[in-house]
GROMACS .gro file of C-alpha atoms in nm:
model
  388
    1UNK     CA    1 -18.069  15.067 -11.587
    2UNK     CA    2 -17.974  14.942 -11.894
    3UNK     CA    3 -17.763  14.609 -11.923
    4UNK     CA    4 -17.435  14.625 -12.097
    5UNK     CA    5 -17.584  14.364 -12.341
    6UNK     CA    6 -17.757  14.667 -12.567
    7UNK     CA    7 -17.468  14.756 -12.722
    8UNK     CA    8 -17.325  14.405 -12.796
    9UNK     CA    9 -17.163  14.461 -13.058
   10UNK     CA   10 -17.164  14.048 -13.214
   11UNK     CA   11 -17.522  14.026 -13.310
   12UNK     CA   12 -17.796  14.314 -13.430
   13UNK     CA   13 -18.080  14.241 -13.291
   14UNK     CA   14 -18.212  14.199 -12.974
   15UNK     CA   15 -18.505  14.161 -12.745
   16UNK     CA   16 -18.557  14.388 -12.496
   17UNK     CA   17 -18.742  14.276 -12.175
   18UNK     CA   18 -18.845  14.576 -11.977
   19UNK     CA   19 -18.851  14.431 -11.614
   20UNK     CA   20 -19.001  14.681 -11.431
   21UNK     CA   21 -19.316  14.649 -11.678
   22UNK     CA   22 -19.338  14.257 -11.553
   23UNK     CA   23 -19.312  14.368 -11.200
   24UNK     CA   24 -19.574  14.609 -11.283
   25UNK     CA   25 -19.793  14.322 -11.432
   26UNK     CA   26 -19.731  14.040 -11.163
   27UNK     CA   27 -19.838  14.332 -10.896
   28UNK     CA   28 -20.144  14.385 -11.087
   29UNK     CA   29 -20.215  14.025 -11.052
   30UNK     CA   30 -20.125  14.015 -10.685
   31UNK     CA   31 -20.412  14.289 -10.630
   32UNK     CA   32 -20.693  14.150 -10.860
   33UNK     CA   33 -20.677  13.799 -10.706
   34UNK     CA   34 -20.625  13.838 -10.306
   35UNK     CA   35 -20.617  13.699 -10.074
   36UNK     CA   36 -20.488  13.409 -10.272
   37UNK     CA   37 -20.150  13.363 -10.375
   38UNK     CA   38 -19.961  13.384 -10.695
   39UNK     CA   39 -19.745  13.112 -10.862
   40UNK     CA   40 -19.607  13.322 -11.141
   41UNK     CA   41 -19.535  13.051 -11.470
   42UNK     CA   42 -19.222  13.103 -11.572
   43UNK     CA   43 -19.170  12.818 -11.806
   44UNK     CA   44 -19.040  12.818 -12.164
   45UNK     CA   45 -18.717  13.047 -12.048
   46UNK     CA   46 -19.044  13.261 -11.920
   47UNK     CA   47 -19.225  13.283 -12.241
   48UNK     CA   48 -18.908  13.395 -12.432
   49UNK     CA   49 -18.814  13.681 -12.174
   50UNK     CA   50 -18.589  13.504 -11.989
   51UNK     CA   51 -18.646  13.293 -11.682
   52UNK     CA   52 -18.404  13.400 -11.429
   53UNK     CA   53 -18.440  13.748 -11.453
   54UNK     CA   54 -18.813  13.753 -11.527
   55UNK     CA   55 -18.819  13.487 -11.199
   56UNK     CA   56 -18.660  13.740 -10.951
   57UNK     CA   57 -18.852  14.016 -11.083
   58UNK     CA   58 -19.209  13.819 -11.043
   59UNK     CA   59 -19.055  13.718 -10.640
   60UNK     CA   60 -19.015  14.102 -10.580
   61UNK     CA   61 -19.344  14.174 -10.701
   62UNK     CA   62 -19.548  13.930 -10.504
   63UNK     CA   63 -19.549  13.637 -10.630
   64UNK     CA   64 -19.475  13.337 -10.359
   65UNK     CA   65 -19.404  13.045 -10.590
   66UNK     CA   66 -19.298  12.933 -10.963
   67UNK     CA   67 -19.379  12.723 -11.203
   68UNK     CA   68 -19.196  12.541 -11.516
   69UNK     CA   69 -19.297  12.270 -11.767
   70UNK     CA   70 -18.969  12.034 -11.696
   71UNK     CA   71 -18.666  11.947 -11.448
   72UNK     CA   72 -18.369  12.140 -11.658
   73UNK     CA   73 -18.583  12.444 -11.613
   74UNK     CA   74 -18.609  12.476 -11.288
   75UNK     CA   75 -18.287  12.322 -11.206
   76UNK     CA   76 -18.199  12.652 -11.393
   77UNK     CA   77 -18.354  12.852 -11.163
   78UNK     CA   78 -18.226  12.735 -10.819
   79UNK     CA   79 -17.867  12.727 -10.974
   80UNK     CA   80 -17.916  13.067 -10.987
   81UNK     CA   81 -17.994  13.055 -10.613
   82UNK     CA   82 -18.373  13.100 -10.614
   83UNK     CA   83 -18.510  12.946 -10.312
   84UNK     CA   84 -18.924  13.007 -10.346
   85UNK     CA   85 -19.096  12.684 -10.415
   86UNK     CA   86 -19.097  12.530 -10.777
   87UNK     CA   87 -19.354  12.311 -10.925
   88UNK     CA   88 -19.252  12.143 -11.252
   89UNK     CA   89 -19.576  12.116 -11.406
   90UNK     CA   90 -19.483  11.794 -11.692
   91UNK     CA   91 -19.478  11.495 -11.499
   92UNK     CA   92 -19.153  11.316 -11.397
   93UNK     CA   93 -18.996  10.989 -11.481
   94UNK     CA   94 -18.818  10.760 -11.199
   95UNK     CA   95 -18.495  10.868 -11.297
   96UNK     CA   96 -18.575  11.230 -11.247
   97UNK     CA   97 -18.643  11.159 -10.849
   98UNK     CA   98 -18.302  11.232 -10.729
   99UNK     CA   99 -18.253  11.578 -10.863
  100UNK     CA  100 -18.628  11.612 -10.759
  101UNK     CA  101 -18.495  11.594 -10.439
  102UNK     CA  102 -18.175  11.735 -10.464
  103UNK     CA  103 -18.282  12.061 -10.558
  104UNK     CA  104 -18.662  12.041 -10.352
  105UNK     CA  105 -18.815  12.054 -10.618
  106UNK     CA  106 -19.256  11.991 -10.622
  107UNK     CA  107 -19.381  11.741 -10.892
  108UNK     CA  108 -19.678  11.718 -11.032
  109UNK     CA  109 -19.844  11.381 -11.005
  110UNK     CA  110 -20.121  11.295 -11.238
  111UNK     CA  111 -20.118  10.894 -11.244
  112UNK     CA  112 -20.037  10.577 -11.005
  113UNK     CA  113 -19.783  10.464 -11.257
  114UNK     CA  114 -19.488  10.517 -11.091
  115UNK     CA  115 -19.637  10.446 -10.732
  116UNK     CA  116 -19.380  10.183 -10.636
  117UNK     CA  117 -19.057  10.377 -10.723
  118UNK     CA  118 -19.220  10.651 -10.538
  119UNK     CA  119 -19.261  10.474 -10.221
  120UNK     CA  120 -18.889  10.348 -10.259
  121UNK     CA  121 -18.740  10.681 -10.291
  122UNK     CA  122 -18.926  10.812 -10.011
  123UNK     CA  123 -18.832  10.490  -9.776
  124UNK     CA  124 -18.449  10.486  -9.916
  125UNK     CA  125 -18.446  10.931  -9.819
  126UNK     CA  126 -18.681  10.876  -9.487
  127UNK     CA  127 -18.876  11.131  -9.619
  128UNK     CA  128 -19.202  11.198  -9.832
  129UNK     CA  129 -19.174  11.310 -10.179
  130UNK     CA  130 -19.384  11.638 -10.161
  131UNK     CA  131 -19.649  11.633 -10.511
  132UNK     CA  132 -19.916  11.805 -10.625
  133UNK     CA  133 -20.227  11.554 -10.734
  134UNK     CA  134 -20.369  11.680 -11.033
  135UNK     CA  135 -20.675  11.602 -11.211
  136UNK     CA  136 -20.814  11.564 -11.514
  137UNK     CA  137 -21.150  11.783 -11.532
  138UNK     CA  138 -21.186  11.834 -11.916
  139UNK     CA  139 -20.869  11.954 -12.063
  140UNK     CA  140 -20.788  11.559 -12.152
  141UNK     CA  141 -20.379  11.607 -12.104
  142UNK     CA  142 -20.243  11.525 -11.749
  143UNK     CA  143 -20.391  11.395 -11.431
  144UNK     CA  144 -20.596  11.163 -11.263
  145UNK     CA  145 -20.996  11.110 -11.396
  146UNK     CA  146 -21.178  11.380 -11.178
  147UNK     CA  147 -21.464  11.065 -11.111
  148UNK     CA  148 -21.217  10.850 -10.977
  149UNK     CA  149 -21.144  11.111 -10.730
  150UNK     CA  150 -21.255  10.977 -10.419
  151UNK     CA  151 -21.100  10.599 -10.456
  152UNK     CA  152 -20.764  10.833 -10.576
  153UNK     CA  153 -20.803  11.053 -10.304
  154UNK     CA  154 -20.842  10.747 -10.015
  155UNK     CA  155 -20.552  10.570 -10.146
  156UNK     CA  156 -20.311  10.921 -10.134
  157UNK     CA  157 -20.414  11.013  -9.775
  158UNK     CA  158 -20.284  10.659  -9.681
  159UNK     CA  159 -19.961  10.707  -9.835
  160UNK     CA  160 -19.688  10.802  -9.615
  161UNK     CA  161 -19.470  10.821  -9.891
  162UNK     CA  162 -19.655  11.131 -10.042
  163UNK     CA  163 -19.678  11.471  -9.881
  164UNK     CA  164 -19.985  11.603 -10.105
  165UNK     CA  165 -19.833  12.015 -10.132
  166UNK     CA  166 -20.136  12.085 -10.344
  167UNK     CA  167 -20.442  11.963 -10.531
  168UNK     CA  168 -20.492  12.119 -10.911
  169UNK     CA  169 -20.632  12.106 -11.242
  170UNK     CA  170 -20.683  12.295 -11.555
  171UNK     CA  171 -20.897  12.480 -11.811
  172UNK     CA  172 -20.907  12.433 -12.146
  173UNK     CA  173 -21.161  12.690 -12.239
  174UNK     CA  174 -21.094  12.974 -11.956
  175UNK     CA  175 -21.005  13.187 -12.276
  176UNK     CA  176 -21.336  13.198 -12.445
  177UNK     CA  177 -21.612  13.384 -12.483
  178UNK     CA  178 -21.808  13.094 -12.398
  179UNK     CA  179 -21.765  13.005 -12.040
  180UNK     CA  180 -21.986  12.694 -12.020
  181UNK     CA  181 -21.746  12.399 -12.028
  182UNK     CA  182 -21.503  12.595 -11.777
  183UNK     CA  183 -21.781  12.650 -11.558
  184UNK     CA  184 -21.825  12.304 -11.568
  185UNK     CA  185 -21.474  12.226 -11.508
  186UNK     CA  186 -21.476  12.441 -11.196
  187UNK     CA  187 -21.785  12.271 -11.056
  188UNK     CA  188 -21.623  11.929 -11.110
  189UNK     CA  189 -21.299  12.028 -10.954
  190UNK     CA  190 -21.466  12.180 -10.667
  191UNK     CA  191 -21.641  11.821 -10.611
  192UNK     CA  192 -21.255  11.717 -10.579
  193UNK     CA  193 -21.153  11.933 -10.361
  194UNK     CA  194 -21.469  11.833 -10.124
  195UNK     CA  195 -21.335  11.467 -10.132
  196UNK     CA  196 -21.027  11.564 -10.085
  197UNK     CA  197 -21.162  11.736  -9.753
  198UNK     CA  198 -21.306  11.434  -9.678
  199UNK     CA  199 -21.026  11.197  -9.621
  200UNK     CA  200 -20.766  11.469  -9.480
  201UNK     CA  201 -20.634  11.658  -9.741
  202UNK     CA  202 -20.769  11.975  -9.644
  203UNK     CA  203 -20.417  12.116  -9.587
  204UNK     CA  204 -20.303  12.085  -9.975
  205UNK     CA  205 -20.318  12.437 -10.178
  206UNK     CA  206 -20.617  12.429 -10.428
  207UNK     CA  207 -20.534  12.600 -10.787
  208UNK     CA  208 -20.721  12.607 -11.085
  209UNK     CA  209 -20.703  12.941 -11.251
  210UNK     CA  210 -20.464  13.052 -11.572
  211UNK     CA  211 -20.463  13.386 -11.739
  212UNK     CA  212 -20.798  13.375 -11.881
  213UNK     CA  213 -20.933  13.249 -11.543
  214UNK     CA  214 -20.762  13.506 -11.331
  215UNK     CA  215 -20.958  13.775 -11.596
  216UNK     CA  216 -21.270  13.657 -11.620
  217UNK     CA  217 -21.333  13.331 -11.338
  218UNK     CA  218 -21.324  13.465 -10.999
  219UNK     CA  219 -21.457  13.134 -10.877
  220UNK     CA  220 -21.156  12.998 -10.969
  221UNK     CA  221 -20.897  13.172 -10.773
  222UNK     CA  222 -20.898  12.910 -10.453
  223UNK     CA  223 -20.588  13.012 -10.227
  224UNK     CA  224 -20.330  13.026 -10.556
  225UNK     CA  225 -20.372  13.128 -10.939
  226UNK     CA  226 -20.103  13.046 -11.227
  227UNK     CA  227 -20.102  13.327 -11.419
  228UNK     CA  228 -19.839  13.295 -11.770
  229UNK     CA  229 -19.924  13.494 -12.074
  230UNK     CA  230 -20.074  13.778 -11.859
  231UNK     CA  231 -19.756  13.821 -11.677
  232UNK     CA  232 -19.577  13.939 -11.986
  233UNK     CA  233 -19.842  14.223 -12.085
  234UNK     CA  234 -20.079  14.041 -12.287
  235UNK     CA  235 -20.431  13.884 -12.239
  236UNK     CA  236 -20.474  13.498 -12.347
  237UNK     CA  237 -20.712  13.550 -12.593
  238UNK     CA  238 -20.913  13.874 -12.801
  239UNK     CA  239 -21.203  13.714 -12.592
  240UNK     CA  240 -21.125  13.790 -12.275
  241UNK     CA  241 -21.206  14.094 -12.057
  242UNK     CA  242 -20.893  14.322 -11.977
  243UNK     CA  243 -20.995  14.328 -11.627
  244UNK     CA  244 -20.620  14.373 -11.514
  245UNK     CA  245 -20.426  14.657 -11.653
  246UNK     CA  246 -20.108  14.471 -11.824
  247UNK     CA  247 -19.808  14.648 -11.984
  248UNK     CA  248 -19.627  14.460 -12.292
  249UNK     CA  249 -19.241  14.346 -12.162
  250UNK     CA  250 -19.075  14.224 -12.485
  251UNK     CA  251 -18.954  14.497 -12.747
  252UNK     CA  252 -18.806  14.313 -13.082
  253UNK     CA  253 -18.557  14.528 -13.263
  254UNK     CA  254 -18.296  14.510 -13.527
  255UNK     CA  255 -18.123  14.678 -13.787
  256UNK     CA  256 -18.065  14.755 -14.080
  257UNK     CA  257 -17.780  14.649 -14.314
  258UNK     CA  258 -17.790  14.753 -14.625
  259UNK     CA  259 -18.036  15.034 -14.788
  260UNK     CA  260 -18.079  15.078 -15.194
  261UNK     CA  261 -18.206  15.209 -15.450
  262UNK     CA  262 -18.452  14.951 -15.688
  263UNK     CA  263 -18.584  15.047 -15.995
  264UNK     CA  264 -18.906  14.973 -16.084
  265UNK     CA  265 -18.952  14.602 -16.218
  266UNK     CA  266 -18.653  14.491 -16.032
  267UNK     CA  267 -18.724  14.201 -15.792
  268UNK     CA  268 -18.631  14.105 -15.442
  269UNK     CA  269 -18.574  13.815 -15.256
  270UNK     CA  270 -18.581  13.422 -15.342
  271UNK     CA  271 -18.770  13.309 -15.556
  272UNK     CA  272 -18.826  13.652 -15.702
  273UNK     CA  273 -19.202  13.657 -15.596
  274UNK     CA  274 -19.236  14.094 -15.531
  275UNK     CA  275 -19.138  14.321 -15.805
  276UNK     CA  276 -19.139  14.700 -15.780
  277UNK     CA  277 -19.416  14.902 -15.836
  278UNK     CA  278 -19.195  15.196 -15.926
  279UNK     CA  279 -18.880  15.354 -15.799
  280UNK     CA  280 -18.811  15.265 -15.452
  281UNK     CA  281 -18.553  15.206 -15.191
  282UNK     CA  282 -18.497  14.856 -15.012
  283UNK     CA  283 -18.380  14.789 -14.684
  284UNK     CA  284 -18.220  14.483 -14.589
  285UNK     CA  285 -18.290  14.412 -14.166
  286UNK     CA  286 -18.033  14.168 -14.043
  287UNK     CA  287 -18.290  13.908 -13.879
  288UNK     CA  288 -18.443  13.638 -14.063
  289UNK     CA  289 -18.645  13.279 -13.993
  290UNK     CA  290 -18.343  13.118 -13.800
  291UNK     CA  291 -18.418  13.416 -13.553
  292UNK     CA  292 -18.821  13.329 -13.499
  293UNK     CA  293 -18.914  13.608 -13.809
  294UNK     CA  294 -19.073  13.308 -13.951
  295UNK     CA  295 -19.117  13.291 -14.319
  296UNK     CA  296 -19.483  13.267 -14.302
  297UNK     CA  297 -19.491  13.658 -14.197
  298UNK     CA  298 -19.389  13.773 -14.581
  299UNK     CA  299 -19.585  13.984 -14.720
  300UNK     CA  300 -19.782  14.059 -14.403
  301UNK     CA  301 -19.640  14.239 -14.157
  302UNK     CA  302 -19.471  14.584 -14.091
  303UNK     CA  303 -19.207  14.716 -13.879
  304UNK     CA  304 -19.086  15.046 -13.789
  305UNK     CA  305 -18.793  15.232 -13.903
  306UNK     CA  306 -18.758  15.595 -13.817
  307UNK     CA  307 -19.104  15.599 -13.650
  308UNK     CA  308 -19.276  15.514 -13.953
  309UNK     CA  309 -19.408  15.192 -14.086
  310UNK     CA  310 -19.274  15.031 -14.367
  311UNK     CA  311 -19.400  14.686 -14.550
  312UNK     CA  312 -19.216  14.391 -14.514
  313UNK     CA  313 -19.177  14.232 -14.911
  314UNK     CA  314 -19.044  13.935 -15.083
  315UNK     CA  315 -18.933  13.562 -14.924
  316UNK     CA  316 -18.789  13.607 -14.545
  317UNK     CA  317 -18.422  13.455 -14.554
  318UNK     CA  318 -18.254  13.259 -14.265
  319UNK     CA  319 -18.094  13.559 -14.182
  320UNK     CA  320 -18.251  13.874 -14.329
  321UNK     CA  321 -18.535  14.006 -14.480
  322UNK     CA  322 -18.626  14.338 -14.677
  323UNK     CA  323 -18.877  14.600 -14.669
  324UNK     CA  324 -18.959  14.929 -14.900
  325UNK     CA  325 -18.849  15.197 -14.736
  326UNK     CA  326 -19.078  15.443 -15.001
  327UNK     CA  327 -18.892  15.642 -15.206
  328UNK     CA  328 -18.793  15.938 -15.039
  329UNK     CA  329 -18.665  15.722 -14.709
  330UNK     CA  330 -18.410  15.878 -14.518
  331UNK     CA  331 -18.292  15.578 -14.361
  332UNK     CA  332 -17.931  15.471 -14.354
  333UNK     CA  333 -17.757  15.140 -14.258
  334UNK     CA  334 -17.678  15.057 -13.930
  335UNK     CA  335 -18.089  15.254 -13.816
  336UNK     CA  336 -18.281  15.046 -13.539
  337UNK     CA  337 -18.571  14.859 -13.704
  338UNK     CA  338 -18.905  14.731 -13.482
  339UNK     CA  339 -19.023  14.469 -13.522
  340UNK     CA  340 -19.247  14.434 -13.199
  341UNK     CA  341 -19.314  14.738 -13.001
  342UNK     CA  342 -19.305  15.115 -13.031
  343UNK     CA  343 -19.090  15.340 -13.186
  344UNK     CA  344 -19.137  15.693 -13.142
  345UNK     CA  345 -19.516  15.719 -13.195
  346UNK     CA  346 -19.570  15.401 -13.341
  347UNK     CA  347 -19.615  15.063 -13.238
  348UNK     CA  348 -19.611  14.731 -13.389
  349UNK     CA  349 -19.825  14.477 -13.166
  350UNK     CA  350 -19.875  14.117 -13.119
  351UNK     CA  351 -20.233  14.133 -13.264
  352UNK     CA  352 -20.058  14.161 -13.559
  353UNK     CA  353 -19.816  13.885 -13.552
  354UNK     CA  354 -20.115  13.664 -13.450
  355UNK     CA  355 -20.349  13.767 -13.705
  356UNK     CA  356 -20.069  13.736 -13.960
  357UNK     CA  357 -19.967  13.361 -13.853
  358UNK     CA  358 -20.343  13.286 -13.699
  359UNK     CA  359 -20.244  13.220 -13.318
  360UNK     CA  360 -20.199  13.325 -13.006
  361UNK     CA  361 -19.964  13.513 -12.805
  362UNK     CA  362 -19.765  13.249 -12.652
  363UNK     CA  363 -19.673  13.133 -12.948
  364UNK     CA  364 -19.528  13.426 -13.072
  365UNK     CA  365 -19.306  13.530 -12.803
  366UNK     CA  366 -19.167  13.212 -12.757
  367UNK     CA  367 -19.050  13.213 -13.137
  368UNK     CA  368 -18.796  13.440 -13.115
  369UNK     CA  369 -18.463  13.224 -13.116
  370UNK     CA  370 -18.216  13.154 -12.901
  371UNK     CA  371 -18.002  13.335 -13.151
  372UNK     CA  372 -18.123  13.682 -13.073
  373UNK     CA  373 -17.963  13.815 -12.712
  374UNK     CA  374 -18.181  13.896 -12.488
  375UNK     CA  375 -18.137  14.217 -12.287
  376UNK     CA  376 -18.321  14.284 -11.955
  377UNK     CA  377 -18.389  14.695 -11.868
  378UNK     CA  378 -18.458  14.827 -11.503
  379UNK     CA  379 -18.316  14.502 -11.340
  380UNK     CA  380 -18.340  14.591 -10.979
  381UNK     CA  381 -18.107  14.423 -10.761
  382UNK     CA  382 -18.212  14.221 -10.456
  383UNK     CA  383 -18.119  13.918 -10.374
  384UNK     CA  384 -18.299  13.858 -10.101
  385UNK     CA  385 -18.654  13.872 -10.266
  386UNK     CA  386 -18.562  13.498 -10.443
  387UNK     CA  387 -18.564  13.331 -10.056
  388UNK     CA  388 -18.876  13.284  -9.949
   0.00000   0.00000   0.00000
C-alpha cells in the first residue's frame, strides 16, 4: 500500500520509507540475537523515517521495547497510543518527573544529582520511579563511574524510591575494526553487573550492545540489545561484518523543474564556479540545502534521472540545485530525480553521501529536513501489536 501522501501535490520531493523493509530488518535482528530481547531505537523521529510509523512497524516485528533520546519524543509516541515500554535514553531534569510518570515512561539515571527530588516524587505518588542505572565504562558521556559501582550499587538497592528496570552502558568503539577497548568495556560492565548481583539487583535487564555490537560482539547481547542504524538497512560503520542481512528503508526523490539547453562557456549556479565543457542540457531538481541536500555535496555526488546517473554541478541553493543532463537527455520537467536509492537499475547509496561529506550513516539520514514529507509504503495495519 501506498499512502496518499505520494502524490501530494504541495511539495516535490519526498522520502519514501518502505516499512515492510524495516520489519524485515528488526526480524533479522530478532533472529541473530535470541534469546534476548530487542529494544528497537527509535529516536531522532527514528533516524529521519519517522517514529510512529517506523515504532509500530519495529512492535510487529519483534521488538518488545523502545527507545528515544528525550521526553517530547516519546511523549510522541504514546500519544499515538503505543503502550510497549519506553526508555528515554538523555537524562531527565526534576521538572520532567511528572510527565515521566504521567505517560510511564523509564528514565535513564546516570548520576545521584537529583536523588532528593527523586525520593520526593516517589513519596508524594506512593510509588517508585522505575530507572535504568547506567554506567560509564569508557564512552565518557552519561552514567555513573563503572569503579564506583559497588558503593553506587549498595546505596540503589536501599532505595525504595527507585525500582532499578535495568542496568546499562555503552560502546564507543563497537564499530571498529579494532575491538580491544570494547572488549574491555564489556569486561568492565560485566564486573557491574556481578555487583549488581550482589546486593539484589539481579532482577534488572542487562544491555550493552548497539548496531556494531549486535554484528560483531555476541558477548554483548545480555537479555536485551539496542539496535539503531541497523534497523534502517545500514551497518554502523564500513568496518563491521554484515553478519545480519539488512535492506535500505529510506528512498530520497525529487523532481525536476526546469530542463535547458547551455551552451558551452555558459555558467551555472552562484557564484558562477562550473562552466560548460560544451553543449549541454541543465536540469534544475527542486530540493536544495534547506531540505538536508547540504551544500557541501556540490560537485560530488550523482543522482538518477531516467535510470541513468547524472553529475550534480555548480553551488547547491536553499531550494534547488542543477545537474548536466548530457547532451542528448531526454528528460523533461516534472521527471522523478534520486537522490538516494534505486531507480530502474541504478542505485545511489549512502556510501556515497558519506564518502562525499566524510561521515557516517546516521548522520545522513537524519539530514533530510523536516521540509521534505515523508511517505511510509506497505504500512500494515494493527493496532494491537503497539500494546504489549
Amino acid at each position: 500500500m501506498i499512502s496518499d501522501a505520494r502524490k501530494n501535490p504541495l511539495h516535490p520531493a519526498r522520502a519514501e520509507v518502505d516499512l515492510a523493509a524495516i520489519r524485515e530488518n528488526v526480524a533479522a535482528v530478532c533472529r541473530h540475537v535470541a534469546p534476548a530481547g530487542v529494544m528497537a531505537v527509535v529516536k531522532a523521529d527514528a533516524y529521519g523515517h519517522g517514529a510512529v510509523p517506523v515504532a509500530r512497524a519495529a512492535l510487529q516485528s519483534g521488538a518488545s521495547r523502545l527507545a528515544v533520546a528525550h521526553l517530547a519524543e516519546a511523549i510522541e509516541l504514546r500519544n499515538a497510543g503505543i503502550k510497549a515500554p519506553v526508555l528515554v535514553f538523555g537524562g531527565f531534569l526534576p521538572e520532567q518527573l511528572p510527565e515521566y510518570h504521567q505517560y510511564r515512561l523509564e528514565m535513564v539515571l546516570p548520576h545521584e544529582q537529583y536523588w532528593n527530588e527523586l525520593r520526593r516524587f516517589a513519596e508524594n505518588n506512593q510509588q517508585p520511579v522505575p530507572v535504568h542505572l547506567k554506567f560509564d565504562t569508557g564512552m565518557g558521556r552519561l552514567g555513573f563511574p563503572w569503579q564506583q559501582c559497588d558503593e553506587v550499587l549498595q546505596k540503589i538497592a536501599g532505595a525504595s524510591f527507585l525500582r532499578p528496570v535495568g542496568l546499562m552502558s555503552h560502546f564507543a568503539t563497537a564499530d571498529e575494526a579494532d575491538k580491544s577497548f570494547a572488549d574491555e568495556q564489556l569486561r568492565r560492565f560485566r564486573h557491574v553487573c556481578k555487583a549488581a548481583q550482589k546486593v539484589g539487583l539481579a532482577d534488572a535487564v542487562m544491555h550493552m550492545a548497539n548496531s556494531g555490537a549486535v554484528l560483531d560482539l555476541p558477548d554483548s547481547r545480555f537479555q536485551l540489545v539496542r539496535p539503531g542504524i541497523m534497523l534502517y538497512g545500514y551497518y554502523p560503520s564500513a568496518e563491521t561484518t554484515e553478519s545480519v542481512p539488512l535492506r535500505p528503508a529510506l528512498r530520497w526523490v525529487s523532481r525536476l523543474v526546469q530542463v535547458k539547453p547551455v551552451a558551452a562557456g555558459e555558467t551555472v549556479s552562484y557564484g558562477a564556479t562550473w562552466q560548460a565543457e560544451h553543449d549541454t542540457v541543465i536540469g534544475t531538481v527542486a530540493t536544495g540545502y534547506a531540505d538536508g541536500y547540504l551544500r557541501a555535496l556540490a560537485g560530488k555526488m550523482q543522482v538518477l534521472v531516467l535510470g541513468k546517473r547524472v553529475p550534480v554541478v555548480g553551488r547547491i541553493c536553499m531550494d534547488m540545485f542543477m545537474v548536466d543532463l548530457g547532451p542528448d537527455s531526454h528528460a523533461r520537467a516534472g521527471d522523478e530525480v534520486v537522490l538516494l536509492g534505486e531507480q530502474e537499475d541504478e542505485r545511489i547509496s549512502i556510501a556515497e553521501f558519506c564518502q562525499a561529506l566524510d561521515t557516517i550513516p546516521y548522520e545522513i539520514t537524519c539530514m533530510i529536513s523536516k521540509r521534505v514529507p515523508r511517505v511510509w509504503l506497505h504500512e500494515h495495519p494493527s493496532p494491537s501489536s503497539t500494546r504489549r
